[in-house]
Short mmCIF file of C-alpha atoms in Angstrom, two decimals:
data_model
loop_
_atom_site.label_atom_id
_atom_site.label_comp_id
_atom_site.label_asym_id
_atom_site.label_seq_id
_atom_site.Cartn_x
_atom_site.Cartn_y
_atom_site.Cartn_z
CA MET A 1 -32.13 12.37 7.41
CA PRO A 2 -33.58 12.69 10.86
CA CYS A 3 -34.75 10.06 13.38
CA SER A 4 -38.31 9.26 14.40
CA THR A 5 -38.83 8.57 18.06
CA GLY A 6 -41.51 6.70 20.00
CA GLN A 7 -42.08 3.52 17.45
CA SER A 8 -43.14 0.55 18.79
CA ASN A 9 -40.55 -2.03 19.75
CA VAL A 10 -41.69 -5.13 18.15
CA LEU A 11 -38.52 -7.33 19.00
CA ASP A 12 -39.54 -6.96 22.69
CA GLU A 13 -43.54 -6.91 22.40
CA LEU A 14 -43.45 -10.41 20.08
CA PRO A 15 -41.80 -12.93 22.11
CA TRP A 16 -41.23 -15.21 18.74
CA TYR A 17 -39.86 -12.59 16.62
CA ARG A 18 -36.16 -11.83 17.89
CA TRP A 19 -35.64 -15.58 17.52
CA TRP A 20 -37.00 -15.27 14.16
CA VAL A 21 -35.05 -12.20 12.96
CA VAL A 22 -32.06 -14.19 14.06
CA GLN A 23 -32.76 -17.22 12.64
CA GLN A 24 -33.16 -15.22 9.32
CA LEU A 25 -29.76 -13.67 10.05
CA ARG A 26 -28.03 -16.91 10.20
CA ASN A 27 -29.22 -18.30 7.45
CA GLN A 28 -27.47 -15.86 5.24
CA PRO A 29 -24.08 -15.87 4.27
CA GLN A 30 -21.17 -14.39 6.33
CA ARG A 31 -20.70 -11.50 3.96
CA LEU A 32 -24.31 -9.97 4.62
CA LEU A 33 -22.35 -8.51 8.37
CA LEU A 34 -19.11 -7.17 6.52
CA SER A 35 -19.95 -3.39 6.97
CA LEU A 36 -20.92 -3.89 10.35
CA PRO A 37 -17.63 -2.67 12.14
CA ASP A 38 -15.58 -5.12 14.03
CA PHE A 39 -18.18 -7.26 14.40
CA ASP A 40 -17.77 -10.92 15.39
CA SER A 41 -21.02 -13.17 15.70
CA ASP A 42 -18.63 -16.08 17.79
CA LYS A 43 -17.91 -13.13 20.58
CA ASP A 44 -21.39 -11.56 20.49
CA PRO A 45 -24.20 -14.24 19.76
CA ASP A 46 -26.83 -12.00 20.96
CA PHE A 47 -25.83 -9.33 17.30
CA GLY A 48 -26.23 -6.17 19.55
CA PRO A 49 -24.50 -3.99 16.73
CA PHE A 50 -26.81 -5.69 14.18
CA PHE A 51 -29.85 -4.67 16.44
CA THR A 52 -28.21 -1.43 16.93
CA VAL A 53 -28.48 -0.67 12.69
CA TRP A 54 -31.78 -2.49 12.83
CA ASN A 55 -33.21 0.11 15.28
CA ARG A 56 -31.85 2.85 13.44
CA VAL A 57 -32.78 1.31 10.09
CA GLN A 58 -36.87 1.67 11.76
CA ALA A 59 -36.47 5.14 12.73
CA LEU A 60 -34.94 6.18 9.11
CA ILE A 61 -37.53 4.74 7.40
CA VAL A 62 -40.65 5.70 9.80
CA VAL A 63 -40.12 9.45 8.56
CA SER A 64 -41.71 11.28 5.74
CA GLY A 65 -40.23 12.01 2.52
CA PHE A 66 -38.38 10.24 -0.18
CA LYS A 67 -36.01 6.92 1.11
CA SER A 68 -34.21 4.39 -0.86
CA ILE A 69 -31.86 1.42 0.34
CA ARG A 70 -29.03 3.61 -0.59
CA SER A 71 -30.24 6.55 1.14
CA VAL A 72 -31.04 4.30 4.35
CA THR A 73 -27.32 3.18 3.58
CA ARG A 74 -25.60 6.60 3.41
CA ALA A 75 -27.18 7.48 6.84
CA LEU A 76 -26.31 4.80 8.29
CA VAL A 77 -22.32 5.25 7.10
CA ASP A 78 -22.77 8.68 7.98
CA HIS A 79 -23.68 7.65 11.65
CA GLY A 80 -20.83 5.49 12.10
CA LEU A 81 -23.24 2.39 12.03
CA LEU A 82 -21.41 0.94 8.99
CA SER A 83 -18.33 0.61 7.67
CA THR A 84 -17.62 1.26 3.99
CA LYS A 85 -14.07 2.59 3.63
CA ASN A 86 -12.19 1.67 0.48
CA ASN A 87 -13.64 -1.73 0.35
CA TYR A 88 -16.38 -2.63 -2.57
CA GLU A 89 -17.37 -5.72 -0.97
CA ALA A 90 -18.29 -3.71 2.35
CA ALA A 91 -20.16 -1.18 0.51
CA GLN A 92 -22.16 -3.89 -1.25
CA SER A 93 -23.03 -5.95 2.05
CA ALA A 94 -24.06 -2.54 3.57
CA GLU A 95 -27.06 -2.14 0.86
CA GLU A 96 -27.43 -5.96 1.03
CA LEU A 97 -27.95 -5.44 4.75
CA VAL A 98 -30.34 -2.71 4.79
CA PHE A 99 -32.18 -4.60 2.13
CA SER A 100 -32.61 -7.68 4.60
CA ILE A 101 -33.69 -5.67 7.12
CA LEU A 102 -36.62 -3.85 5.54
CA GLY A 103 -37.59 -7.30 4.63
CA TRP A 104 -37.68 -8.84 8.31
CA GLN A 105 -38.98 -5.54 9.41
CA THR A 106 -41.86 -5.61 6.97
CA MET A 107 -42.21 -9.34 6.43
CA LEU A 108 -43.01 -8.76 2.95
CA TYR A 109 -40.08 -10.46 1.71
CA MET A 110 -37.35 -13.14 2.70
CA PRO A 111 -33.75 -12.18 1.13
CA ASP A 112 -31.93 -14.51 -0.70
CA PHE A 113 -28.29 -14.48 -0.69
CA THR A 114 -27.22 -17.20 -0.44
CA SER A 115 -27.81 -18.11 -4.45
CA CYS A 116 -26.57 -14.56 -4.93
CA THR A 117 -23.16 -13.12 -5.84
CA ASN A 118 -23.11 -10.29 -7.96
CA GLY A 119 -24.73 -7.07 -6.25
CA GLU A 120 -28.33 -8.24 -7.30
CA PHE A 121 -30.94 -8.11 -4.91
CA ARG A 122 -32.76 -11.46 -4.88
CA ILE A 123 -35.47 -12.68 -2.52
CA LEU A 124 -36.82 -16.10 -1.58
CA ASN A 125 -39.89 -17.61 -3.49
CA GLU A 126 -41.44 -19.69 -0.32
CA MET A 127 -43.98 -20.93 -2.86
CA GLY A 128 -42.15 -22.99 -4.72
CA GLY A 129 -42.09 -22.63 -8.54
CA TYR A 130 -45.09 -20.74 -8.34
CA ARG A 131 -45.36 -17.49 -9.43
CA GLY A 132 -47.88 -15.29 -8.26
CA GLU A 133 -48.83 -11.25 -8.15
CA THR A 134 -46.67 -10.92 -5.56
CA ARG A 135 -43.67 -12.38 -7.13
CA VAL A 136 -43.38 -11.46 -10.23
CA SER A 137 -39.52 -11.00 -10.10
CA LEU A 138 -37.30 -12.76 -7.44
CA CYS A 139 -34.24 -10.48 -8.55
CA GLN A 140 -33.06 -6.49 -9.24
CA LEU A 141 -29.94 -5.08 -10.31
CA ALA A 142 -27.92 -3.51 -7.64
CA SER A 143 -28.51 0.15 -9.22
CA SER A 144 -32.44 -0.05 -8.32
CA SER A 145 -31.10 0.78 -4.79
CA ASP A 146 -31.81 4.31 -5.60
CA GLN A 147 -35.25 3.94 -6.41
CA ASN A 148 -37.96 5.31 -3.50
CA LEU A 149 -39.19 2.09 -1.39
CA PRO A 150 -42.56 1.81 -3.00
CA THR A 151 -40.93 1.85 -6.58
CA PHE A 152 -38.30 -0.67 -5.71
CA LEU A 153 -40.54 -3.30 -3.97
CA LEU A 154 -42.88 -3.46 -6.98
CA GLY A 155 -40.29 -4.66 -8.72
CA PHE A 156 -40.48 -7.80 -6.94
CA GLY A 157 -44.35 -7.48 -7.27
CA VAL A 158 -47.60 -6.24 -5.90
CA MET A 159 -47.12 -6.91 -2.47
CA LEU A 160 -48.73 -4.01 -1.48
CA PRO A 161 -52.09 -3.97 -3.16
CA PRO A 162 -54.25 -0.86 -3.33
CA ARG A 163 -58.15 -1.30 -2.88
CA ASN A 164 -59.77 -3.73 -5.91
CA TYR A 165 -56.53 -4.26 -7.64
CA PHE A 166 -55.89 -7.43 -9.18
CA ALA A 167 -53.06 -8.15 -11.28
CA LEU A 168 -54.40 -11.15 -13.50
CA ASP A 169 -53.30 -11.95 -17.22
CA GLU A 170 -55.95 -14.22 -17.95
CA ALA A 171 -59.53 -12.99 -19.24
CA ASP A 172 -61.46 -15.67 -17.67
CA ASP A 173 -59.45 -15.01 -14.20
CA ARG A 174 -60.63 -11.13 -14.84
CA ALA A 175 -64.19 -12.02 -15.49
CA LEU A 176 -64.70 -14.38 -12.52
CA VAL A 177 -63.01 -11.78 -10.01
CA ASN A 178 -65.36 -9.08 -11.42
CA LYS A 179 -68.51 -11.40 -11.39
CA THR A 180 -67.85 -12.92 -7.73
CA LYS A 181 -69.13 -10.40 -5.46
CA SER A 182 -70.03 -12.19 -2.58
CA ILE A 183 -68.83 -15.16 -0.51
CA SER A 184 -70.63 -17.30 1.91
CA ARG A 185 -68.64 -18.81 5.13
CA LYS A 186 -70.18 -22.06 3.86
CA ASP A 187 -68.60 -22.44 0.33
CA LEU A 188 -64.96 -21.63 1.58
CA HIS A 189 -63.55 -23.09 4.67
CA ALA A 190 -60.67 -25.20 5.18
CA HIS A 191 -62.65 -28.37 5.77
CA LEU A 192 -64.23 -28.31 2.18
CA LEU A 193 -61.01 -27.09 0.71
CA THR A 194 -58.84 -29.59 1.95
CA ASN A 195 -61.49 -32.91 1.81
CA VAL A 196 -63.12 -31.93 -1.25
CA CYS A 197 -61.15 -30.06 -3.32
CA ASN A 198 -58.01 -31.57 -2.35
CA VAL A 199 -56.48 -28.28 -1.59
CA THR A 200 -52.98 -28.68 0.19
CA ILE A 201 -52.30 -25.80 3.15
CA GLU A 202 -48.81 -24.34 2.92
CA TRP A 203 -47.44 -22.04 5.70
CA VAL A 204 -45.11 -19.30 4.44
CA ASP A 205 -43.16 -16.32 6.68
CA SER A 206 -43.87 -13.68 3.90
CA LEU A 207 -47.22 -11.27 4.94
CA ALA A 208 -47.01 -10.76 1.13
CA CYS A 209 -47.57 -14.37 0.00
CA HIS A 210 -50.73 -14.92 2.17
CA LEU A 211 -53.63 -16.61 0.21
CA GLU A 212 -51.93 -16.98 -2.94
CA LEU A 213 -53.46 -20.11 -4.69
CA ASP A 214 -51.40 -22.41 -6.95
CA ARG A 215 -54.19 -23.69 -9.06
CA HIS A 216 -51.80 -26.39 -10.79
CA SER A 217 -50.74 -27.92 -7.43
CA GLY A 218 -53.49 -27.42 -5.51
CA LYS A 219 -51.70 -25.55 -2.91
CA LEU A 220 -52.85 -22.43 -0.75
CA PHE A 221 -50.23 -20.36 1.21
CA LEU A 222 -50.76 -18.86 4.14
CA PHE A 223 -49.04 -16.37 6.45
CA ARG A 224 -48.25 -18.00 9.95
CA TYR A 225 -47.45 -15.16 12.17
CA PRO A 226 -50.77 -12.86 12.60
CA SER A 227 -49.68 -11.28 15.95
CA PHE A 228 -47.37 -9.53 13.34
CA CYS A 229 -50.34 -7.69 11.72
CA VAL A 230 -51.71 -6.90 15.01
CA SER A 231 -48.68 -5.35 16.02
CA ASN A 232 -48.80 -3.20 13.04
CA LEU A 233 -52.25 -2.64 13.92
CA GLN A 234 -51.25 -1.05 16.84
CA GLN A 235 -48.90 1.54 15.63
CA THR A 236 -51.54 3.04 13.44
CA HIS A 237 -52.13 5.89 16.16
CA LYS A 238 -51.63 9.33 14.88
CA PRO A 239 -48.13 10.63 15.95
CA HIS A 240 -47.88 12.71 19.59
CA LYS A 241 -46.60 16.37 18.94
CA GLY A 242 -42.87 15.92 18.06
CA GLN A 243 -43.21 12.89 15.97
CA ASP A 244 -43.05 12.61 12.32
CA GLY A 245 -45.57 10.47 10.50
CA TRP A 246 -47.56 7.68 11.83
CA GLY A 247 -47.29 3.86 11.73
CA SER A 248 -45.03 1.17 11.48
CA VAL A 249 -42.24 0.51 8.93
CA LEU A 250 -44.81 -1.71 6.94
CA HIS A 251 -46.83 1.48 6.87
CA HIS A 252 -43.51 3.85 5.39
CA CYS A 253 -43.01 1.60 2.68
CA ALA A 254 -46.36 2.58 0.88
CA ASN A 255 -47.45 5.33 -1.43
CA GLU A 256 -47.17 8.60 0.46
CA ARG A 257 -49.05 10.48 -2.42
CA ALA A 258 -51.76 9.64 -5.25
CA ASN A 259 -50.58 8.27 -8.52
CA PRO A 260 -51.18 5.12 -10.76
CA MET A 261 -48.72 2.90 -9.63
CA PRO A 262 -50.42 -0.06 -8.39
CA TRP A 263 -49.14 0.09 -4.97
CA GLY A 264 -50.83 0.69 -1.72
CA ASN A 265 -51.28 4.13 0.67
CA LYS A 266 -50.60 3.68 4.36
CA GLU A 267 -54.77 3.17 4.51
CA ASP A 268 -54.55 0.21 2.19
CA VAL A 269 -51.99 -1.46 4.54
CA THR A 270 -54.28 -1.11 7.49
CA GLY A 271 -56.87 -2.65 5.46
CA LEU A 272 -54.94 -5.27 4.36
CA LEU A 273 -53.55 -6.14 7.78
CA TRP A 274 -57.12 -6.34 8.80
CA GLU A 275 -58.45 -8.34 6.06
CA ILE A 276 -55.56 -11.34 6.85
CA LEU A 277 -56.73 -11.36 10.48
CA LEU A 278 -60.25 -11.68 9.20
CA SER A 279 -59.37 -14.45 6.61
CA TYR A 280 -58.31 -16.86 9.35
CA ARG A 281 -61.42 -16.52 10.62
CA LEU A 282 -63.10 -17.22 7.35
CA ILE A 283 -60.91 -20.05 6.49
CA PHE A 284 -60.90 -21.61 9.79
CA GLY A 285 -62.57 -20.28 12.81
CA GLN A 286 -66.09 -19.81 11.79
CA GLU A 287 -66.48 -23.26 10.78
CA ARG A 288 -66.40 -26.14 13.66
CA ARG A 289 -65.25 -29.00 11.08
CA SER A 290 -62.33 -26.60 10.12
CA ARG A 291 -61.30 -25.37 13.29
CA ALA A 292 -60.89 -29.12 13.97
CA VAL A 293 -58.73 -29.07 10.58
CA PHE A 294 -56.64 -26.48 11.71
CA ARG A 295 -56.00 -28.52 15.31
CA LYS A 296 -54.78 -31.61 13.53
CA ILE A 297 -51.95 -29.49 10.98
CA GLN A 298 -48.69 -28.54 12.07
CA PRO A 299 -48.37 -24.75 11.17
CA PHE A 300 -45.16 -24.60 13.03
CA ALA A 301 -43.40 -28.06 12.45
CA GLY A 302 -39.75 -27.84 12.81
CA ILE A 303 -40.02 -24.79 14.34
CA PRO A 304 -39.08 -24.49 18.15
CA PRO A 305 -41.55 -23.26 20.81
CA GLN A 306 -39.76 -19.98 21.04
CA GLY A 307 -40.47 -19.32 17.40
CA ARG A 308 -44.08 -20.16 17.46
CA ASP A 309 -47.03 -17.61 17.41
CA PRO A 310 -49.70 -18.33 19.80
CA LEU A 311 -52.15 -16.02 18.33
CA LEU A 312 -52.49 -18.24 14.93
CA ALA A 313 -54.19 -21.08 17.19
CA HIS A 314 -56.67 -18.60 18.76
CA LEU A 315 -57.16 -17.30 15.20
CA CYS A 316 -57.86 -20.74 13.62
CA GLY A 317 -59.01 -22.56 16.62
CA ARG A 318 -61.59 -21.19 18.35
CA LYS A 319 -65.06 -20.45 17.95
CA ARG A 320 -64.73 -17.01 19.31
CA PHE A 321 -62.03 -14.63 18.86
CA GLU A 322 -61.40 -11.06 20.62
CA CYS A 323 -59.06 -9.06 18.57
CA PRO A 324 -56.47 -7.30 20.37
CA VAL A 325 -56.76 -3.86 18.73
CA ALA A 326 -60.46 -4.27 17.90
CA LYS A 327 -63.57 -6.43 16.95
CA LEU A 328 -63.42 -8.07 13.99
CA VAL A 329 -66.82 -8.18 12.07
CA GLU A 330 -67.43 -11.81 11.19
CA ARG A 331 -70.37 -12.60 8.67
CA ASP A 332 -72.20 -15.25 7.50
CA VAL A 333 -71.81 -14.11 3.82
CA TYR A 334 -68.97 -11.33 3.26
CA ASP A 335 -69.21 -8.75 0.51
CA LEU A 336 -66.13 -9.01 -1.55
CA GLU A 337 -65.66 -5.09 -2.05
CA ALA A 338 -66.89 -3.84 1.48
CA ASP A 339 -64.90 -6.71 3.30
CA PHE A 340 -61.80 -7.82 1.79
CA PRO A 341 -61.08 -5.18 -1.20
CA HIS A 342 -57.36 -5.83 -1.03
CA LEU A 343 -57.74 -9.84 -1.24
CA ARG A 344 -60.48 -9.47 -3.29
CA GLY A 345 -58.84 -11.58 -6.55
CA ARG A 346 -57.18 -13.87 -4.20
CA ILE A 347 -60.54 -14.88 -2.27
CA ALA A 348 -62.54 -15.03 -5.68
CA LEU A 349 -60.13 -17.01 -7.58
CA LEU A 350 -59.75 -19.53 -4.55
CA SER A 351 -63.70 -19.68 -4.71
CA GLY A 352 -63.81 -20.08 -8.38
CA TYR A 353 -61.14 -23.03 -7.73
CA ALA A 354 -63.47 -24.48 -4.96
CA ALA A 355 -66.93 -24.58 -7.15
CA SER A 356 -64.95 -26.03 -9.84
CA ARG A 357 -63.94 -29.23 -7.87
CA LYS A 358 -66.54 -31.61 -7.18
CA PRO A 359 -67.08 -34.60 -4.87
CA ARG A 360 -65.33 -37.98 -6.29
CA ASN A 361 -66.52 -40.57 -4.06
CA VAL A 362 -69.09 -40.96 -1.14
CA ARG A 363 -67.02 -39.58 1.94
CA GLN A 364 -66.40 -36.46 -0.32
CA LEU A 365 -70.28 -36.25 -1.04
CA TRP A 366 -70.91 -36.39 2.85
CA THR A 367 -68.82 -33.54 3.28
CA ASP A 368 -69.77 -31.21 0.73
CA ARG A 369 -72.28 -29.09 2.08
CA ARG A 370 -72.30 -26.25 0.05
CA ASP A 371 -75.84 -26.46 -1.60
CA SER A 372 -77.33 -27.76 1.74
CA THR A 373 -80.43 -27.91 -0.58
CA SER A 374 -79.01 -30.52 -2.62
CA TRP A 375 -77.36 -32.04 -0.16
CA LEU A 376 -80.60 -33.01 1.59
CA ALA A 377 -82.20 -34.03 -1.90
CA LEU A 378 -79.43 -36.39 -2.73
CA TRP A 379 -78.96 -38.22 0.54
CA SER A 380 -82.94 -38.17 1.07
CA VAL A 381 -83.30 -40.22 -2.52
CA LEU A 382 -80.39 -42.42 -1.49
CA ILE A 383 -81.01 -43.10 2.50
CA PHE A 384 -84.54 -44.01 1.02
CA GLY A 385 -83.76 -45.45 -2.36
CA SER A 386 -81.05 -47.56 -0.44
CA LEU A 387 -84.36 -48.74 2.03
CA SER A 388 -86.63 -49.49 -0.86
CA ILE A 389 -84.37 -51.70 -2.60
CA LEU A 390 -83.29 -53.42 0.77
CA LEU A 391 -86.96 -53.55 1.62
CA ALA A 392 -87.75 -55.22 -1.83
CA LEU A 393 -84.65 -57.39 -1.35
CA LEU A 394 -86.04 -58.86 1.60
CA GLN A 395 -89.66 -59.33 0.52
CA THR A 396 -87.93 -61.28 -2.56
CA ILE A 397 -86.32 -63.06 0.12
CA PHE A 398 -89.58 -63.89 2.06
CA GLN A 399 -91.04 -65.09 -0.99
CA ILE A 400 -88.57 -67.03 -2.21
CA LEU A 401 -88.66 -68.93 1.22
CA GLN A 402 -92.25 -69.08 1.38
CA TYR A 403 -92.17 -70.74 -1.98
CA LEU A 404 -89.74 -73.41 -1.23
CA ASP A 405 -91.62 -73.90 2.37
CA GLY A 406 -94.69 -74.48 0.00
CA ARG A 407 -92.65 -77.00 -1.92
CA ARG A 408 -91.19 -78.93 1.11
CA GLN A 409 -94.75 -79.36 2.53
CA GLY A 410 -96.51 -80.08 -0.60
CA GLY A 411 -93.66 -83.09 -1.04
CA ASN A 412 -94.24 -84.26 2.26
CA GLY A 413 -97.82 -84.72 1.47
#
């Protein structure tokens, strides 16, 4: 399996990314590094041998042709970067390490080997007990490492959806998505969602979980590292002469040829990344009150400064945003099929959830301005009605005072 050159080194481009990868590695059991020859994390706190393997995994994946966890692992063993001689645990660890690196290089999932000891491939569900379309299964058998990457990853869920695909079991949900053709930015923003619809925003590290909504708990999950999307978009240029293929590791986990499998191709990956960036503007950036909501929440709570993505604040907290790759086309009304073909189902379900939530108190009534005509009519009636009642009350009080004054004067006479 040849290695490609010229790929962008995301670890150096994104200041937070290397710190994040090391933290993920430290959260895994020590056995994950059994296959690294003579590696001692105490003597090498920078994880030099690990990042050598990391770079080679990237180079092996960004080539055309069949790729699987097992084929990449064998190539690493052949290059002498991993050692599995006469050691079943090391052989198992080698595939687990490649699986982990693939998750961290794509940010589609976070591996979870702390609760798995029998050779299975397990991922962490950052959404708690909720299972959306991206987390249909959290575990796959060790034998699945022979499958090509799209088929293998699809075993966990639809993490790279094709255009206009939504995996919905309920007929009502499918009808809602098909019925929802457009979305107004005034009807779907963070201030409305959090203050009227009682939605709780939770930030996650997995790109695939972006805009998943748990309607039972009212939790909306958002990806907190948008510069990762930008970095992947910057790698979508066509290859130079001598390069094999184009795009990032994430792009090379896509389908390379048309088939009925619900998994996107490279163009779908690019489209999904653009939509994720645009969705931050829809939820936060285009609405003044929603920008204020973002400035109050803490997407990086508990994470030190070196692990934070500054681009998130630019996307969500500023009225105007200049995308480092190309201009994001912001609209007052979005056509879901044209503007969000890959996130269409999630946005439609979120919109339907928001529409079903009605104000329950005066504060929420004041906040809910989705229907400006009804809002003005309601508050006009309330204000003028209140004034009329107040004037009538004052008139009654004045008449009573006049009556009492007349009685007093009559008594004195």
